[in-house]
Tab-separated table of C-alpha atoms in Angstrom:
chain	number	residue	atom	x	y	z
K	1	ASP	CA	-7.785	-50.196	-19.189
K	2	GLY	CA	-6.036	-50.422	-16.353
K	3	GLY	CA	-6.343	-47.057	-14.272
K	4	ILE	CA	-7.542	-44.413	-12.290
K	5	THR	CA	-10.423	-42.537	-13.521
K	6	GLN	CA	-12.239	-39.488	-11.329
K	7	SER	CA	-15.077	-38.564	-12.076
K	8	PRO	CA	-16.605	-35.989	-12.698
K	9	LYS	CA	-13.962	-33.176	-14.646
K	10	TYR	CA	-15.961	-30.441	-13.855
K	11	LEU	CA	-18.270	-29.392	-10.426
K	12	PHE	CA	-20.308	-26.566	-9.857
K	13	ARG	CA	-21.410	-26.037	-6.339
K	14	LYS	CA	-23.020	-23.655	-4.729
K	15	GLU	CA	-22.130	-22.567	-0.759
K	16	GLY	CA	-23.142	-24.753	2.052
K	17	GLN	CA	-23.566	-27.848	-0.428
K	18	ASN	CA	-21.765	-30.583	0.661
K	19	VAL	CA	-20.326	-32.511	-2.669
K	20	THR	CA	-19.207	-35.293	-3.574
K	21	LEU	CA	-16.162	-36.419	-5.496
K	22	SER	CA	-15.323	-40.151	-7.109
K	23	CYS	CA	-12.548	-41.649	-7.648
K	24	GLU	CA	-12.190	-45.812	-8.445
K	25	GLN	CA	-9.220	-47.313	-9.680
K	26	ASN	CA	-9.202	-51.158	-11.114
K	27	LEU	CA	-4.746	-51.368	-9.901
K	28	ASN	CA	-5.249	-53.401	-6.874
K	29	HIS	CA	-3.793	-51.279	-4.911
K	30	ASP	CA	-3.675	-50.856	-1.454
K	31	ALA	CA	-2.939	-47.325	-0.710
K	32	MET	CA	-5.446	-44.466	-1.602
K	33	TYR	CA	-5.419	-40.787	-1.652
K	34	TRP	CA	-6.675	-37.379	-2.129
K	35	TYR	CA	-4.738	-33.976	-2.372
K	36	ARG	CA	-5.830	-30.737	-3.371
K	37	GLN	CA	-3.701	-28.807	-5.526
K	38	ASP	CA	-3.875	-24.410	-6.199
K	39	PRO	CA	-2.295	-22.047	-8.068
K	40	GLY	CA	1.520	-22.057	-5.812
K	41	GLN	CA	0.449	-24.336	-3.496
K	42	GLY	CA	1.713	-27.654	-5.503
K	43	LEU	CA	-0.187	-30.375	-3.279
K	44	ARG	CA	-1.545	-31.239	-0.180
K	45	LEU	CA	-2.432	-34.158	1.050
K	46	ILE	CA	-6.144	-34.303	2.699
K	47	TYR	CA	-6.983	-38.143	3.011
K	48	TYR	CA	-5.375	-41.141	2.609
K	49	SER	CA	-6.294	-44.547	3.299
K	50	GLN	CA	-3.962	-47.442	3.395
K	51	ILE	CA	-6.009	-49.979	3.883
K	52	VAL	CA	-9.777	-50.720	3.071
K	53	ASN	CA	-12.193	-49.650	6.245
K	54	ASP	CA	-9.314	-47.212	6.957
K	55	PHE	CA	-8.002	-44.178	6.820
K	56	GLN	CA	-5.881	-40.998	8.513
K	57	LYS	CA	-5.685	-37.038	8.093
K	58	GLY	CA	-3.780	-35.536	6.021
K	59	ASP	CA	-2.308	-31.959	6.549
K	60	ILE	CA	-6.252	-29.907	4.957
K	61	ALA	CA	-8.305	-32.461	6.147
K	62	GLU	CA	-10.323	-29.497	7.512
K	63	GLY	CA	-13.770	-29.506	6.389
K	64	TYR	CA	-13.133	-33.230	4.562
K	65	SER	CA	-14.729	-36.139	4.855
K	66	VAL	CA	-14.292	-39.785	3.228
K	67	SER	CA	-14.512	-43.643	3.467
K	68	ARG	CA	-13.003	-46.212	2.613
K	69	GLU	CA	-15.762	-49.643	2.367
K	70	LYS	CA	-14.024	-51.024	-1.534
K	71	LYS	CA	-10.574	-51.714	-2.201
K	72	GLU	CA	-11.145	-50.104	-5.993
K	73	SER	CA	-12.896	-46.960	-4.484
K	74	PHE	CA	-12.668	-43.822	-1.783
K	75	PRO	CA	-15.044	-41.302	-2.053
K	76	LEU	CA	-14.142	-37.419	-0.976
K	77	THR	CA	-17.165	-35.334	0.249
K	78	VAL	CA	-16.171	-32.096	0.266
K	79	THR	CA	-18.874	-30.512	3.453
K	80	SER	CA	-20.036	-27.139	3.683
K	81	ALA	CA	-17.823	-26.579	6.698
K	82	GLN	CA	-14.585	-25.801	4.865
K	83	LYS	CA	-14.088	-22.955	4.010
K	84	ASN	CA	-12.816	-21.955	0.699
K	85	PRO	CA	-13.602	-25.469	-1.089
K	86	THR	CA	-12.685	-23.798	-5.399
K	87	ALA	CA	-9.411	-26.033	-6.502
K	88	PHE	CA	-8.360	-28.370	-8.150
K	89	TYR	CA	-8.949	-32.197	-7.174
K	90	LEU	CA	-6.363	-35.182	-7.505
K	91	CYS	CA	-7.206	-38.909	-6.304
K	92	ALA	CA	-4.180	-40.547	-7.038
K	93	SER	CA	-3.560	-43.868	-5.651
K	94	SER	CA	-0.082	-47.060	-4.993
K	95	LEU	CA	-0.086	-50.159	-3.921
K	96	THR	CA	1.475	-50.316	-0.413
K	97	GLY	CA	1.587	-46.955	1.599
K	98	GLY	CA	4.541	-48.238	3.121
K	99	GLY	CA	6.220	-50.740	0.795
K	100	LEU	CA	9.202	-51.002	-1.602
K	101	ASN	CA	7.036	-49.894	-3.900
K	102	THR	CA	5.555	-46.644	-3.919
K	103	GLU	CA	5.573	-44.885	-7.674
K	104	ALA	CA	1.601	-43.069	-7.894
K	105	PHE	CA	-0.411	-43.085	-9.994
K	106	PHE	CA	-2.864	-40.006	-10.219
K	107	GLY	CA	-6.329	-39.576	-12.153
K	108	GLN	CA	-6.757	-36.849	-14.137
K	109	GLY	CA	-8.537	-34.307	-11.212
K	110	THR	CA	-11.727	-33.027	-10.827
K	111	ARG	CA	-12.492	-29.460	-11.019
K	112	LEU	CA	-14.589	-28.479	-8.012
K	113	THR	CA	-15.593	-24.738	-8.169
K	114	VAL	CA	-18.247	-22.980	-5.541
K	115	VAL	CA	-20.677	-20.833	-7.210
C	1	GLY	CA	7.516	-34.075	9.570
C	2	GLU	CA	9.433	-34.409	5.867
C	3	ASN	CA	8.775	-30.517	3.975
C	4	VAL	CA	10.409	-30.182	0.333
C	5	GLU	CA	10.858	-26.819	-1.052
C	6	GLN	CA	11.171	-26.813	-4.888
C	7	HIS	CA	13.256	-24.618	-6.717
C	8	PRO	CA	13.031	-22.403	-9.184
C	9	SER	CA	9.578	-21.643	-9.931
C	10	THR	CA	9.652	-21.040	-12.625
C	11	LEU	CA	11.998	-21.759	-16.434
C	12	SER	CA	11.970	-20.169	-19.128
C	13	VAL	CA	14.961	-22.571	-21.382
C	14	GLN	CA	15.515	-21.797	-24.966
C	15	GLU	CA	14.446	-25.644	-27.252
C	16	GLY	CA	17.760	-27.233	-27.538
C	17	ASP	CA	18.908	-26.303	-23.856
C	18	SER	CA	19.303	-28.071	-20.589
C	19	ALA	CA	16.708	-27.464	-18.117
C	20	VAL	CA	17.555	-27.767	-14.354
C	21	ILE	CA	15.465	-28.246	-10.518
C	22	LYS	CA	16.350	-28.311	-7.426
C	23	CYS	CA	15.111	-29.713	-4.393
C	24	THR	CA	16.195	-30.544	-1.068
C	25	TYR	CA	14.118	-31.949	1.410
C	26	SER	CA	14.596	-32.611	5.097
C	27	ASP	CA	13.628	-35.780	7.150
C	28	SER	CA	16.352	-37.326	6.586
C	29	ALA	CA	15.042	-40.758	6.718
C	30	SER	CA	12.852	-39.981	3.295
C	31	ASN	CA	14.543	-42.748	0.857
C	32	TYR	CA	12.303	-42.975	-2.361
C	33	PHE	CA	12.428	-38.690	-4.553
C	34	PRO	CA	10.194	-39.173	-7.646
C	35	TRP	CA	9.262	-36.341	-10.145
C	36	TYR	CA	6.429	-35.930	-11.275
C	37	LYS	CA	4.901	-33.881	-15.303
C	38	GLN	CA	1.979	-32.159	-15.724
C	39	GLU	CA	-0.128	-30.831	-18.483
C	40	LEU	CA	-2.538	-28.608	-17.827
C	41	GLY	CA	-5.447	-29.336	-16.822
C	42	LYS	CA	-4.555	-32.768	-16.688
C	43	GLY	CA	-3.611	-35.743	-13.360
C	44	PRO	CA	0.754	-35.461	-12.580
C	45	GLN	CA	2.496	-38.543	-14.466
C	46	LEU	CA	5.518	-40.207	-12.868
C	47	ILE	CA	9.096	-39.630	-15.433
C	48	ILE	CA	11.569	-40.826	-12.954
C	49	ASP	CA	12.190	-41.712	-9.722
C	50	ILE	CA	15.435	-42.462	-7.852
C	51	ARG	CA	16.269	-43.802	-4.272
C	52	SER	CA	17.890	-43.642	-1.593
C	53	ASN	CA	20.656	-46.474	-2.359
C	54	VAL	CA	21.822	-44.793	-5.776
C	55	GLY	CA	22.767	-41.832	-6.405
C	56	GLU	CA	21.908	-40.885	-10.389
C	57	LYS	CA	20.130	-42.382	-12.199
C	58	LYS	CA	19.027	-41.601	-16.619
C	59	ASP	CA	16.322	-42.008	-18.884
C	60	GLN	CA	17.496	-40.913	-22.579
C	61	ARG	CA	16.908	-36.964	-21.599
C	62	ILE	CA	16.230	-37.077	-18.315
C	63	ALA	CA	18.582	-37.483	-15.058
C	64	VAL	CA	18.549	-37.270	-11.886
C	65	THR	CA	20.747	-37.110	-8.705
C	66	LEU	CA	20.460	-37.532	-4.739
C	67	ASN	CA	22.684	-35.652	-2.555
C	68	LYS	CA	22.017	-37.457	0.829
C	69	THR	CA	24.520	-35.761	2.828
C	70	ALA	CA	23.195	-32.351	1.939
C	71	LYS	CA	19.640	-33.604	1.278
C	72	HIS	CA	19.071	-32.429	-2.295
C	73	PHE	CA	18.130	-33.678	-5.222
C	74	SER	CA	17.483	-32.188	-8.987
C	75	LEU	CA	15.940	-33.243	-12.257
C	76	HIS	CA	18.074	-32.615	-15.142
C	77	ILE	CA	16.760	-32.399	-18.941
C	78	THR	CA	18.679	-32.688	-21.149
C	79	GLU	CA	18.429	-31.356	-25.449
C	80	THR	CA	14.578	-29.440	-23.903
C	81	GLN	CA	11.822	-29.849	-26.630
C	82	PRO	CA	8.738	-27.710	-26.742
C	83	GLU	CA	6.730	-30.997	-25.172
C	84	ASP	CA	8.749	-29.959	-22.109
C	85	SER	CA	6.992	-27.907	-21.624
C	86	ALA	CA	5.507	-28.720	-18.011
C	87	VAL	CA	4.647	-28.161	-13.922
C	88	TYR	CA	7.060	-30.550	-12.893
C	89	PHE	CA	6.966	-32.051	-8.635
C	90	CYS	CA	9.337	-33.759	-6.314
C	91	ALA	CA	9.201	-35.091	-4.295
C	92	ALA	CA	10.414	-37.100	-1.103
C	93	SER	CA	8.923	-40.342	1.084
C	94	ASN	CA	9.798	-42.880	3.760
C	95	TYR	CA	8.704	-45.871	2.239
C	96	GLY	CA	9.850	-47.614	5.079
C	97	GLY	CA	8.004	-45.564	7.801
C	98	SER	CA	4.747	-45.430	9.214
C	99	GLN	CA	3.145	-43.617	6.308
C	100	GLY	CA	4.986	-43.439	2.915
C	101	ASN	CA	2.586	-40.933	1.503
C	102	LEU	CA	4.484	-38.717	-0.440
C	103	ILE	CA	5.572	-34.510	0.555
C	104	PHE	CA	5.626	-32.602	-2.704
C	105	GLY	CA	7.104	-29.425	-3.572
C	106	LYS	CA	5.292	-26.482	-4.718
C	107	GLY	CA	6.335	-27.039	-9.255
C	108	THR	CA	8.191	-25.264	-11.606
C	109	LYS	CA	6.746	-24.303	-14.043
C	110	LEU	CA	9.040	-24.451	-17.383
C	111	SER	CA	8.512	-23.054	-20.723
C	112	VAL	CA	11.229	-24.513	-23.856
C	113	LYS	CA	10.878	-21.659	-26.300
C	114	PRO	CA	10.944	-22.981	-29.957
């Protein structure tokens, strides 16, 4: 089945620890995105990548890092510098970032809780 | 940059009634307007989208209208059913621009009472 897969579904982290969230897609999409979702805040863009080996900061990039070494993969690292990391994280992909078809397909999300 | 406002934040309707959710956007260059439905604990799924060269689009019980002059667009759900209960997000993007990423509204929680 084609799609976008996030893992794990639930993640617990101790304060001061870095943690990496996985996002893999087999849709052959060029662009990938990470969003953070908090109650009443909608979806806020953390980072996005329109092509392999390139990525840009979104609106709330502080305390996060990403890499895009392969077209299929766009992992997100939540660092200890992120002051309030507890949230629901959503990964998405689209065919091209600036092309005609920008329908975004979302993964099922990872719920990160700092304990 | 683009800013998308969405109203209402919560909406409760009786089964069979219609539901309308409205969004406004700030960037006149935006030209792609999707609507997503998110069920509890899941990722959002596209339900309908509209591009700026079209004023209205329908898909069965769902329709979207776009007013470019006023910079607002709306989602209309007719004959609502309990399974329509979810959070709905509007979004806007300029797919011909340098970014093309989606800017989302804050969502509307729709409850359909049987």
